[in-house]
C-alpha cells in the first residue's frame, strides 16, 4: 500500500532539519481521511518538540490539489451505517489538527497549489506562511453537499472583507491566488515552478543563530519577487462593494433573493449565483446562523460549536443526501429537505445547534 502522507526530514545545515509532509492521495485530491489526519497530528506534534526541526512545510504530491477537503464519502458511509462514534472521531481529530496548526510555534509553510477547499483551507488558514500559486483555487464549497463552512470557518470568515465570508459560504464561490492574497486567506504568491528552488533555498539558508521566522520570510520573499509579474486578476476585489451590498439585507431570505436576482453577465458572479441556487437551503440557514452566533467566539470556542453542528448536520440534515448526489451517485440532483430558506422551521434548525454531549469531545484539546 502506498502511504497517503509522505514524511521527510530535509537536512538544513548544522544538523538542523526541515520537516516536510507531503499529502499523497492524488486520486482523492488529498481529501483528508482519518488516517491522514492522525498521521499529520502525530508528526506535527513530534516536530514541534524536536530541537533540530527549524521549520515545517506542508505540500502535496498532486499537481491538481493541495487538499480538496475532508473524506466526506467515508464520513457519509459511517453516518449511513449509524456509526456515530466514527463521525465524532473524524471531526474531533480534524479540528484538533486545525487548532494545532493555528497555534504552531515554529514557522509553518503551507504550499497551497491547485485545489484548496474546505478541510484544505482548514490546514492552510492557521499556517503562518500561506503560499498560493498560479493554479491555486480556494473555496468553502460545503453548501453544495449539505454541510456548512467548518474547519474554523465560523472564526475565519468574519476576518475577511465585509460580507465576503457569508458570500463564500452561501455560494461556494471560487477564489484564485489574487483573491486569496487580497482577502488574507493566503499571504504569499509564488509560481509553482519555483517549488524545488524554494525547498532547496530553505535547506541552504543559514539557520544557525538566526530567527527562524525571519529565515523563512527571506526565502519566500525572494521567490515572491521573482513571481511578481504573474499574479492573476482578482474578481473578489472588483466585486467587493457589490458583495457587501448583497449580504447587507434584513434576512437570509432577502440575501438569497438578492443572489438569485443577480443579472446575467459576469461569469464569476453567475457561478456564485448558481452555487447559491443549487446549494442546500438548510446549509445556507446553518451557515447564516453560525456566522452570526460565532462572531465573538475565540478560535477554540468556534471549533467546539462547529463540532456540535457538524455531527448534527451529518446525522440529521442534508449532508448524506448532498454527498450522495455530488460524490457517490453523481446525479447532481440532491433532494434537499427544504425548497428554500423560508420554509425552514426554526425549531428544527435550533435542534442542530444543540449539543448531544454533556461534555464536548474537544475538551481534551
Ligand atoms: C463540496 C465539498 C466537497 C467536495 C465537493 C463539493 C468536499 C470534499 C470533496 C471531495 C473531493 C474529492 C474526494 C473526496 C471528497 O468534494 O468537502 O473524497 O475524493 O472533501 O462540491 O465541500
PDB file of N, CA and C in Angstrom, residues 143-232:
ATOM      1  N   UNK A 143     -21.776  24.127   1.126  1.00  0.00           N
ATOM      2  CA  UNK A 143     -23.217  24.289   0.894  1.00  0.00           C
ATOM      3  C   UNK A 143     -23.701  23.342  -0.215  1.00  0.00           C
ATOM      4  N   UNK A 144     -22.781  22.985  -1.112  1.00  0.00           N
ATOM      5  CA  UNK A 144     -23.126  22.096  -2.230  1.00  0.00           C
ATOM      6  C   UNK A 144     -23.387  20.668  -1.772  1.00  0.00           C
ATOM      7  N   UNK A 145     -22.808  20.278  -0.626  1.00  0.00           N
ATOM      8  CA  UNK A 145     -23.003  18.901  -0.147  1.00  0.00           C
ATOM      9  C   UNK A 145     -23.809  18.856   1.149  1.00  0.00           C
ATOM     10  N   UNK A 146     -24.487  19.958   1.468  1.00  0.00           N
ATOM     11  CA  UNK A 146     -25.349  19.926   2.650  1.00  0.00           C
ATOM     12  C   UNK A 146     -24.621  20.085   3.969  1.00  0.00           C
ATOM     13  N   UNK A 147     -23.367  20.546   3.903  1.00  0.00           N
ATOM     14  CA  UNK A 147     -22.637  20.857   5.128  1.00  0.00           C
ATOM     15  C   UNK A 147     -22.611  22.383   5.268  1.00  0.00           C
ATOM     16  N   UNK A 148     -21.665  22.951   5.929  1.00  0.00           N
ATOM     17  CA  UNK A 148     -21.543  24.402   6.092  1.00  0.00           C
ATOM     18  C   UNK A 148     -20.051  24.675   6.276  1.00  0.00           C
ATOM     19  N   UNK A 149     -19.596  25.915   6.199  1.00  0.00           N
ATOM     20  CA  UNK A 149     -18.146  26.178   6.289  1.00  0.00           C
ATOM     21  C   UNK A 149     -17.604  25.916   7.693  1.00  0.00           C
ATOM     22  N   UNK A 150     -17.027  24.726   7.884  1.00  0.00           N
ATOM     23  CA  UNK A 150     -16.490  24.378   9.210  1.00  0.00           C
ATOM     24  C   UNK A 150     -14.972  24.597   9.233  1.00  0.00           C
ATOM     25  N   UNK A 151     -14.222  23.686   9.803  1.00  0.00           N
ATOM     26  CA  UNK A 151     -12.760  23.824   9.946  1.00  0.00           C
ATOM     27  C   UNK A 151     -12.349  25.233  10.375  1.00  0.00           C
ATOM     28  N   UNK A 152     -13.056  25.755  11.370  1.00  0.00           N
ATOM     29  CA  UNK A 152     -12.835  27.103  11.916  1.00  0.00           C
ATOM     30  C   UNK A 152     -13.356  28.199  10.994  1.00  0.00           C
ATOM     31  N   UNK A 153     -14.153  27.823  10.020  1.00  0.00           N
ATOM     32  CA  UNK A 153     -14.739  28.819   9.127  1.00  0.00           C
ATOM     33  C   UNK A 153     -15.537  29.874   9.861  1.00  0.00           C
ATOM     34  N   UNK A 154     -16.206  29.471  10.948  1.00  0.00           N
ATOM     35  CA  UNK A 154     -17.034  30.449  11.650  1.00  0.00           C
ATOM     36  C   UNK A 154     -16.169  31.440  12.429  1.00  0.00           C
ATOM     37  N   UNK A 155     -14.912  31.117  12.604  1.00  0.00           N
ATOM     38  CA  UNK A 155     -13.954  32.072  13.189  1.00  0.00           C
ATOM     39  C   UNK A 155     -13.286  32.884  12.066  1.00  0.00           C
ATOM     40  N   UNK A 156     -12.904  32.173  11.017  1.00  0.00           N
ATOM     41  CA  UNK A 156     -12.103  32.747   9.935  1.00  0.00           C
ATOM     42  C   UNK A 156     -12.893  33.710   9.047  1.00  0.00           C
ATOM     43  N   UNK A 157     -14.118  33.334   8.736  1.00  0.00           N
ATOM     44  CA  UNK A 157     -14.852  34.075   7.706  1.00  0.00           C
ATOM     45  C   UNK A 157     -15.271  35.470   8.160  1.00  0.00           C
ATOM     46  N   UNK A 158     -15.260  35.701   9.481  1.00  0.00           N
ATOM     47  CA  UNK A 158     -15.501  37.061   9.972  1.00  0.00           C
ATOM     48  C   UNK A 158     -14.346  37.987   9.704  1.00  0.00           C
ATOM     49  N   UNK A 159     -13.196  37.387   9.460  1.00  0.00           N
ATOM     50  CA  UNK A 159     -11.982  38.190   9.336  1.00  0.00           C
ATOM     51  C   UNK A 159     -11.673  38.520   7.884  1.00  0.00           C
ATOM     52  N   UNK A 160     -12.641  38.350   7.018  1.00  0.00           N
ATOM     53  CA  UNK A 160     -12.486  38.700   5.605  1.00  0.00           C
ATOM     54  C   UNK A 160     -13.188  40.037   5.352  1.00  0.00           C
ATOM     55  N   UNK A 161     -12.908  40.667   4.213  1.00  0.00           N
ATOM     56  CA  UNK A 161     -13.614  41.912   3.879  1.00  0.00           C
ATOM     57  C   UNK A 161     -15.127  41.755   4.041  1.00  0.00           C
ATOM     58  N   UNK A 162     -15.776  42.826   4.398  1.00  0.00           N
ATOM     59  CA  UNK A 162     -17.170  42.789   4.848  1.00  0.00           C
ATOM     60  C   UNK A 162     -18.108  42.017   3.897  1.00  0.00           C
ATOM     61  N   UNK A 163     -18.830  41.066   4.465  1.00  0.00           N
ATOM     62  CA  UNK A 163     -19.804  40.289   3.704  1.00  0.00           C
ATOM     63  C   UNK A 163     -19.228  39.105   2.948  1.00  0.00           C
ATOM     64  N   UNK A 164     -17.931  39.117   2.733  1.00  0.00           N
ATOM     65  CA  UNK A 164     -17.344  38.098   1.859  1.00  0.00           C
ATOM     66  C   UNK A 164     -17.404  36.688   2.453  1.00  0.00           C
ATOM     67  N   UNK A 165     -17.215  36.566   3.767  1.00  0.00           N
ATOM     68  CA  UNK A 165     -17.248  35.245   4.387  1.00  0.00           C
ATOM     69  C   UNK A 165     -18.604  34.584   4.205  1.00  0.00           C
ATOM     70  N   UNK A 166     -19.654  35.338   4.463  1.00  0.00           N
ATOM     71  CA  UNK A 166     -21.002  34.809   4.279  1.00  0.00           C
ATOM     72  C   UNK A 166     -21.259  34.492   2.804  1.00  0.00           C
ATOM     73  N   UNK A 167     -20.816  35.396   1.927  1.00  0.00           N
ATOM     74  CA  UNK A 167     -20.959  35.172   0.489  1.00  0.00           C
ATOM     75  C   UNK A 167     -20.269  33.871   0.073  1.00  0.00           C
ATOM     76  N   UNK A 168     -19.061  33.649   0.574  1.00  0.00           N
ATOM     77  CA  UNK A 168     -18.338  32.413   0.252  1.00  0.00           C
ATOM     78  C   UNK A 168     -19.118  31.193   0.730  1.00  0.00           C
ATOM     79  N   UNK A 169     -19.660  31.276   1.940  1.00  0.00           N
ATOM     80  CA  UNK A 169     -20.397  30.148   2.499  1.00  0.00           C
ATOM     81  C   UNK A 169     -21.693  29.863   1.760  1.00  0.00           C
ATOM     82  N   UNK A 170     -22.392  30.906   1.329  1.00  0.00           N
ATOM     83  CA  UNK A 170     -23.702  30.719   0.677  1.00  0.00           C
ATOM     84  C   UNK A 170     -23.578  30.329  -0.788  1.00  0.00           C
ATOM     85  N   UNK A 171     -22.457  30.699  -1.408  1.00  0.00           N
ATOM     86  CA  UNK A 171     -22.312  30.457  -2.854  1.00  0.00           C
ATOM     87  C   UNK A 171     -21.269  29.395  -3.182  1.00  0.00           C
ATOM     88  N   UNK A 172     -20.325  29.159  -2.262  1.00  0.00           N
ATOM     89  CA  UNK A 172     -19.205  28.265  -2.572  1.00  0.00           C
ATOM     90  C   UNK A 172     -18.296  28.821  -3.648  1.00  0.00           C
ATOM     91  N   UNK A 173     -18.295  30.142  -3.818  1.00  0.00           N
ATOM     92  CA  UNK A 173     -17.549  30.771  -4.920  1.00  0.00           C
ATOM     93  C   UNK A 173     -16.060  30.415  -4.872  1.00  0.00           C
ATOM     94  N   UNK A 174     -15.444  30.504  -6.052  1.00  0.00           N
ATOM     95  CA  UNK A 174     -14.032  30.134  -6.185  1.00  0.00           C
ATOM     96  C   UNK A 174     -13.127  31.347  -6.126  1.00  0.00           C
ATOM     97  N   UNK A 175     -12.079  31.232  -5.357  1.00  0.00           N
ATOM     98  CA  UNK A 175     -11.088  32.296  -5.261  1.00  0.00           C
ATOM     99  C   UNK A 175      -9.802  31.854  -5.950  1.00  0.00           C
ATOM    100  N   UNK A 176      -9.221  32.762  -6.732  1.00  0.00           N
ATOM    101  CA  UNK A 176      -7.910  32.462  -7.306  1.00  0.00           C
ATOM    102  C   UNK A 176      -6.820  33.030  -6.393  1.00  0.00           C
ATOM    103  N   UNK A 177      -5.585  32.952  -6.850  1.00  0.00           N
ATOM    104  CA  UNK A 177      -4.468  33.380  -6.000  1.00  0.00           C
ATOM    105  C   UNK A 177      -4.583  34.857  -5.628  1.00  0.00           C
ATOM    106  N   UNK A 178      -4.978  35.705  -6.575  1.00  0.00           N
ATOM    107  CA  UNK A 178      -5.081  37.142  -6.291  1.00  0.00           C
ATOM    108  C   UNK A 178      -6.176  37.400  -5.253  1.00  0.00           C
ATOM    109  N   UNK A 179      -7.281  36.692  -5.387  1.00  0.00           N
ATOM    110  CA  UNK A 179      -8.369  36.807  -4.397  1.00  0.00           C
ATOM    111  C   UNK A 179      -7.871  36.377  -3.012  1.00  0.00           C
ATOM    112  N   UNK A 180      -7.138  35.273  -2.998  1.00  0.00           N
ATOM    113  CA  UNK A 180      -6.659  34.721  -1.725  1.00  0.00           C
ATOM    114  C   UNK A 180      -5.720  35.703  -1.032  1.00  0.00           C
ATOM    115  N   UNK A 181      -4.865  36.347  -1.791  1.00  0.00           N
ATOM    116  CA  UNK A 181      -3.944  37.340  -1.223  1.00  0.00           C
ATOM    117  C   UNK A 181      -4.741  38.571  -0.765  1.00  0.00           C
ATOM    118  N   UNK A 182      -5.660  38.985  -1.588  1.00  0.00           N
ATOM    119  CA  UNK A 182      -6.460  40.174  -1.258  1.00  0.00           C
ATOM    120  C   UNK A 182      -7.222  39.989   0.054  1.00  0.00           C
ATOM    121  N   UNK A 183      -7.775  38.787   0.250  1.00  0.00           N
ATOM    122  CA  UNK A 183      -8.579  38.537   1.446  1.00  0.00           C
ATOM    123  C   UNK A 183      -7.739  38.179   2.664  1.00  0.00           C
ATOM    124  N   UNK A 184      -6.477  37.817   2.451  1.00  0.00           N
ATOM    125  CA  UNK A 184      -5.634  37.376   3.556  1.00  0.00           C
ATOM    126  C   UNK A 184      -5.705  35.868   3.807  1.00  0.00           C
ATOM    127  N   UNK A 185      -6.534  35.159   3.060  1.00  0.00           N
ATOM    128  CA  UNK A 185      -6.554  33.697   3.209  1.00  0.00           C
ATOM    129  C   UNK A 185      -5.179  33.124   2.872  1.00  0.00           C
ATOM    130  N   UNK A 186      -4.457  33.814   1.997  1.00  0.00           N
ATOM    131  CA  UNK A 186      -3.059  33.482   1.735  1.00  0.00           C
ATOM    132  C   UNK A 186      -2.244  34.754   1.914  1.00  0.00           C
ATOM    133  N   UNK A 187      -0.932  34.589   2.085  1.00  0.00           N
ATOM    134  CA  UNK A 187      -0.112  35.791   2.227  1.00  0.00           C
ATOM    135  C   UNK A 187       1.163  35.779   1.385  1.00  0.00           C
ATOM    136  N   UNK A 188       1.341  34.763   0.550  1.00  0.00           N
ATOM    137  CA  UNK A 188       2.482  34.732  -0.371  1.00  0.00           C
ATOM    138  C   UNK A 188       2.010  34.202  -1.708  1.00  0.00           C
ATOM    139  N   UNK A 189       2.470  34.841  -2.781  1.00  0.00           N
ATOM    140  CA  UNK A 189       2.221  34.304  -4.116  1.00  0.00           C
ATOM    141  C   UNK A 189       3.546  33.906  -4.746  1.00  0.00           C
ATOM    142  N   UNK A 190       3.667  32.625  -5.056  1.00  0.00           N
ATOM    143  CA  UNK A 190       4.891  32.130  -5.683  1.00  0.00           C
ATOM    144  C   UNK A 190       4.512  31.157  -6.800  1.00  0.00           C
ATOM    145  N   UNK A 191       5.096  31.347  -7.955  1.00  0.00           N
ATOM    146  CA  UNK A 191       4.820  30.445  -9.068  1.00  0.00           C
ATOM    147  C   UNK A 191       5.231  29.020  -8.685  1.00  0.00           C
ATOM    148  N   UNK A 192       4.362  28.067  -9.020  1.00  0.00           N
ATOM    149  CA  UNK A 192       4.631  26.684  -8.619  1.00  0.00           C
ATOM    150  C   UNK A 192       5.932  26.150  -9.214  1.00  0.00           C
ATOM    151  N   UNK A 193       6.363  26.716 -10.327  1.00  0.00           N
ATOM    152  CA  UNK A 193       7.623  26.287 -10.953  1.00  0.00           C
ATOM    153  C   UNK A 193       8.815  26.471 -10.014  1.00  0.00           C
ATOM    154  N   UNK A 194       8.678  27.335  -9.010  1.00  0.00           N
ATOM    155  CA  UNK A 194       9.770  27.581  -8.065  1.00  0.00           C
ATOM    156  C   UNK A 194       9.767  26.631  -6.865  1.00  0.00           C
ATOM    157  N   UNK A 195       8.842  25.666  -6.857  1.00  0.00           N
ATOM    158  CA  UNK A 195       8.713  24.797  -5.675  1.00  0.00           C
ATOM    159  C   UNK A 195      10.058  24.187  -5.249  1.00  0.00           C
ATOM    160  N   UNK A 196      10.742  23.520  -6.183  1.00  0.00           N
ATOM    161  CA  UNK A 196      12.023  22.885  -5.842  1.00  0.00           C
ATOM    162  C   UNK A 196      13.044  23.905  -5.363  1.00  0.00           C
ATOM    163  N   UNK A 197      13.052  25.081  -6.008  1.00  0.00           N
ATOM    164  CA  UNK A 197      14.002  26.129  -5.613  1.00  0.00           C
ATOM    165  C   UNK A 197      13.737  26.612  -4.190  1.00  0.00           C
ATOM    166  N   UNK A 198      12.460  26.741  -3.848  1.00  0.00           N
ATOM    167  CA  UNK A 198      12.110  27.200  -2.500  1.00  0.00           C
ATOM    168  C   UNK A 198      12.609  26.195  -1.459  1.00  0.00           C
ATOM    169  N   UNK A 199      12.332  24.922  -1.703  1.00  0.00           N
ATOM    170  CA  UNK A 199      12.781  23.878  -0.777  1.00  0.00           C
ATOM    171  C   UNK A 199      14.307  23.896  -0.644  1.00  0.00           C
ATOM    172  N   UNK A 200      14.969  23.968  -1.787  1.00  0.00           N
ATOM    173  CA  UNK A 200      16.433  23.975  -1.794  1.00  0.00           C
ATOM    174  C   UNK A 200      16.986  25.200  -1.055  1.00  0.00           C
ATOM    175  N   UNK A 201      16.401  26.356  -1.286  1.00  0.00           N
ATOM    176  CA  UNK A 201      16.867  27.577  -0.614  1.00  0.00           C
ATOM    177  C   UNK A 201      16.633  27.513   0.892  1.00  0.00           C
ATOM    178  N   UNK A 202      15.541  26.886   1.288  1.00  0.00           N
ATOM    179  CA  UNK A 202      15.293  26.721   2.727  1.00  0.00           C
ATOM    180  C   UNK A 202      16.372  25.824   3.335  1.00  0.00           C
ATOM    181  N   UNK A 203      16.743  24.773   2.590  1.00  0.00           N
ATOM    182  CA  UNK A 203      17.770  23.855   3.092  1.00  0.00           C
ATOM    183  C   UNK A 203      19.143  24.527   3.175  1.00  0.00           C
ATOM    184  N   UNK A 204      19.385  25.457   2.250  1.00  0.00           N
ATOM    185  CA  UNK A 204      20.710  26.091   2.193  1.00  0.00           C
ATOM    186  C   UNK A 204      20.806  27.361   3.031  1.00  0.00           C
ATOM    187  N   UNK A 205      19.678  27.790   3.594  1.00  0.00           N
ATOM    188  CA  UNK A 205      19.681  29.029   4.382  1.00  0.00           C
ATOM    189  C   UNK A 205      20.523  28.853   5.646  1.00  0.00           C
ATOM    190  N   UNK A 206      20.955  29.961   6.206  1.00  0.00           N
ATOM    191  CA  UNK A 206      21.748  29.934   7.431  1.00  0.00           C
ATOM    192  C   UNK A 206      20.814  30.050   8.630  1.00  0.00           C
ATOM    193  N   UNK A 207      20.477  28.910   9.233  1.00  0.00           N
ATOM    194  CA  UNK A 207      19.517  28.878  10.342  1.00  0.00           C
ATOM    195  C   UNK A 207      20.196  29.116  11.675  1.00  0.00           C
ATOM    196  N   UNK A 208      21.487  28.831  11.706  1.00  0.00           N
ATOM    197  CA  UNK A 208      22.191  28.842  12.985  1.00  0.00           C
ATOM    198  C   UNK A 208      22.179  30.231  13.611  1.00  0.00           C
ATOM    199  N   UNK A 209      21.636  30.331  14.795  1.00  0.00           N
ATOM    200  CA  UNK A 209      21.624  31.612  15.494  1.00  0.00           C
ATOM    201  C   UNK A 209      20.642  32.627  14.932  1.00  0.00           C
ATOM    202  N   UNK A 210      19.972  32.262  13.847  1.00  0.00           N
ATOM    203  CA  UNK A 210      19.043  33.213  13.231  1.00  0.00           C
ATOM    204  C   UNK A 210      17.627  32.989  13.754  1.00  0.00           C
ATOM    205  N   UNK A 211      16.803  34.018  13.631  1.00  0.00           N
ATOM    206  CA  UNK A 211      15.375  33.856  13.931  1.00  0.00           C
ATOM    207  C   UNK A 211      14.741  33.071  12.781  1.00  0.00           C
ATOM    208  N   UNK A 212      14.117  31.950  13.124  1.00  0.00           N
ATOM    209  CA  UNK A 212      13.665  31.037  12.077  1.00  0.00           C
ATOM    210  C   UNK A 212      12.542  31.619  11.224  1.00  0.00           C
ATOM    211  N   UNK A 213      11.698  32.420  11.841  1.00  0.00           N
ATOM    212  CA  UNK A 213      10.650  33.072  11.045  1.00  0.00           C
ATOM    213  C   UNK A 213      11.251  34.026  10.011  1.00  0.00           C
ATOM    214  N   UNK A 214      12.299  34.723  10.433  1.00  0.00           N
ATOM    215  CA  UNK A 214      12.941  35.660   9.505  1.00  0.00           C
ATOM    216  C   UNK A 214      13.603  34.931   8.342  1.00  0.00           C
ATOM    217  N   UNK A 215      14.157  33.762   8.631  1.00  0.00           N
ATOM    218  CA  UNK A 215      14.795  32.978   7.567  1.00  0.00           C
ATOM    219  C   UNK A 215      13.755  32.597   6.516  1.00  0.00           C
ATOM    220  N   UNK A 216      12.630  32.055   6.977  1.00  0.00           N
ATOM    221  CA  UNK A 216      11.581  31.644   6.033  1.00  0.00           C
ATOM    222  C   UNK A 216      11.046  32.874   5.295  1.00  0.00           C
ATOM    223  N   UNK A 217      10.830  33.938   6.029  1.00  0.00           N
ATOM    224  CA  UNK A 217      10.344  35.181   5.426  1.00  0.00           C
ATOM    225  C   UNK A 217      11.240  35.599   4.253  1.00  0.00           C
ATOM    226  N   UNK A 218      12.548  35.565   4.501  1.00  0.00           N
ATOM    227  CA  UNK A 218      13.502  35.998   3.476  1.00  0.00           C
ATOM    228  C   UNK A 218      13.488  35.109   2.244  1.00  0.00           C
ATOM    229  N   UNK A 219      13.471  33.801   2.468  1.00  0.00           N
ATOM    230  CA  UNK A 219      13.474  32.866   1.329  1.00  0.00           C
ATOM    231  C   UNK A 219      12.209  33.053   0.491  1.00  0.00           C
ATOM    232  N   UNK A 220      11.056  33.116   1.169  1.00  0.00           N
ATOM    233  CA  UNK A 220       9.804  33.249   0.423  1.00  0.00           C
ATOM    234  C   UNK A 220       9.737  34.599  -0.294  1.00  0.00           C
ATOM    235  N   UNK A 221      10.285  35.644   0.333  1.00  0.00           N
ATOM    236  CA  UNK A 221      10.278  36.976  -0.294  1.00  0.00           C
ATOM    237  C   UNK A 221      11.047  36.957  -1.615  1.00  0.00           C
ATOM    238  N   UNK A 222      12.154  36.228  -1.612  1.00  0.00           N
ATOM    239  CA  UNK A 222      12.965  36.137  -2.830  1.00  0.00           C
ATOM    240  C   UNK A 222      12.148  35.569  -3.995  1.00  0.00           C
ATOM    241  N   UNK A 223      11.419  34.486  -3.713  1.00  0.00           N
ATOM    242  CA  UNK A 223      10.680  33.845  -4.806  1.00  0.00           C
ATOM    243  C   UNK A 223       9.368  34.554  -5.101  1.00  0.00           C
ATOM    244  N   UNK A 224       8.832  35.235  -4.110  1.00  0.00           N
ATOM    245  CA  UNK A 224       7.651  36.054  -4.374  1.00  0.00           C
ATOM    246  C   UNK A 224       8.015  37.169  -5.356  1.00  0.00           C
ATOM    247  N   UNK A 225       9.184  37.771  -5.178  1.00  0.00           N
ATOM    248  CA  UNK A 225       9.619  38.839  -6.087  1.00  0.00           C
ATOM    249  C   UNK A 225       9.780  38.320  -7.510  1.00  0.00           C
ATOM    250  N   UNK A 226      10.358  37.130  -7.618  1.00  0.00           N
ATOM    251  CA  UNK A 226      10.557  36.546  -8.955  1.00  0.00           C
ATOM    252  C   UNK A 226       9.217  36.221  -9.621  1.00  0.00           C
ATOM    253  N   UNK A 227       8.163  36.046  -8.819  1.00  0.00           N
ATOM    254  CA  UNK A 227       6.851  35.659  -9.354  1.00  0.00           C
ATOM    255  C   UNK A 227       5.945  36.861  -9.600  1.00  0.00           C
ATOM    256  N   UNK A 228       6.433  38.061  -9.294  1.00  0.00           N
ATOM    257  CA  UNK A 228       5.566  39.243  -9.197  1.00  0.00           C
ATOM    258  C   UNK A 228       4.723  39.511 -10.437  1.00  0.00           C
ATOM    259  N   UNK A 229       5.256  39.266 -11.624  1.00  0.00           N
ATOM    260  CA  UNK A 229       4.518  39.601 -12.832  1.00  0.00           C
ATOM    261  C   UNK A 229       3.315  38.719 -13.103  1.00  0.00           C
ATOM    262  N   UNK A 230       3.148  37.647 -12.316  1.00  0.00           N
ATOM    263  CA  UNK A 230       2.198  36.598 -12.680  1.00  0.00           C
ATOM    264  C   UNK A 230       0.853  36.658 -11.969  1.00  0.00           C
ATOM    265  N   UNK A 231       0.716  37.459 -10.941  1.00  0.00           N
ATOM    266  CA  UNK A 231      -0.500  37.422 -10.132  1.00  0.00           C
ATOM    267  C   UNK A 231      -1.751  37.642 -10.990  1.00  0.00           C
ATOM    268  N   UNK A 232      -2.739  36.728 -10.905  1.00  0.00           N
ATOM    269  CA  UNK A 232      -3.928  36.891 -11.746  1.00  0.00           C
ATOM    270  C   UNK A 232      -4.807  38.038 -11.274  1.00  0.00           C
TER     271      UNK A 232
END
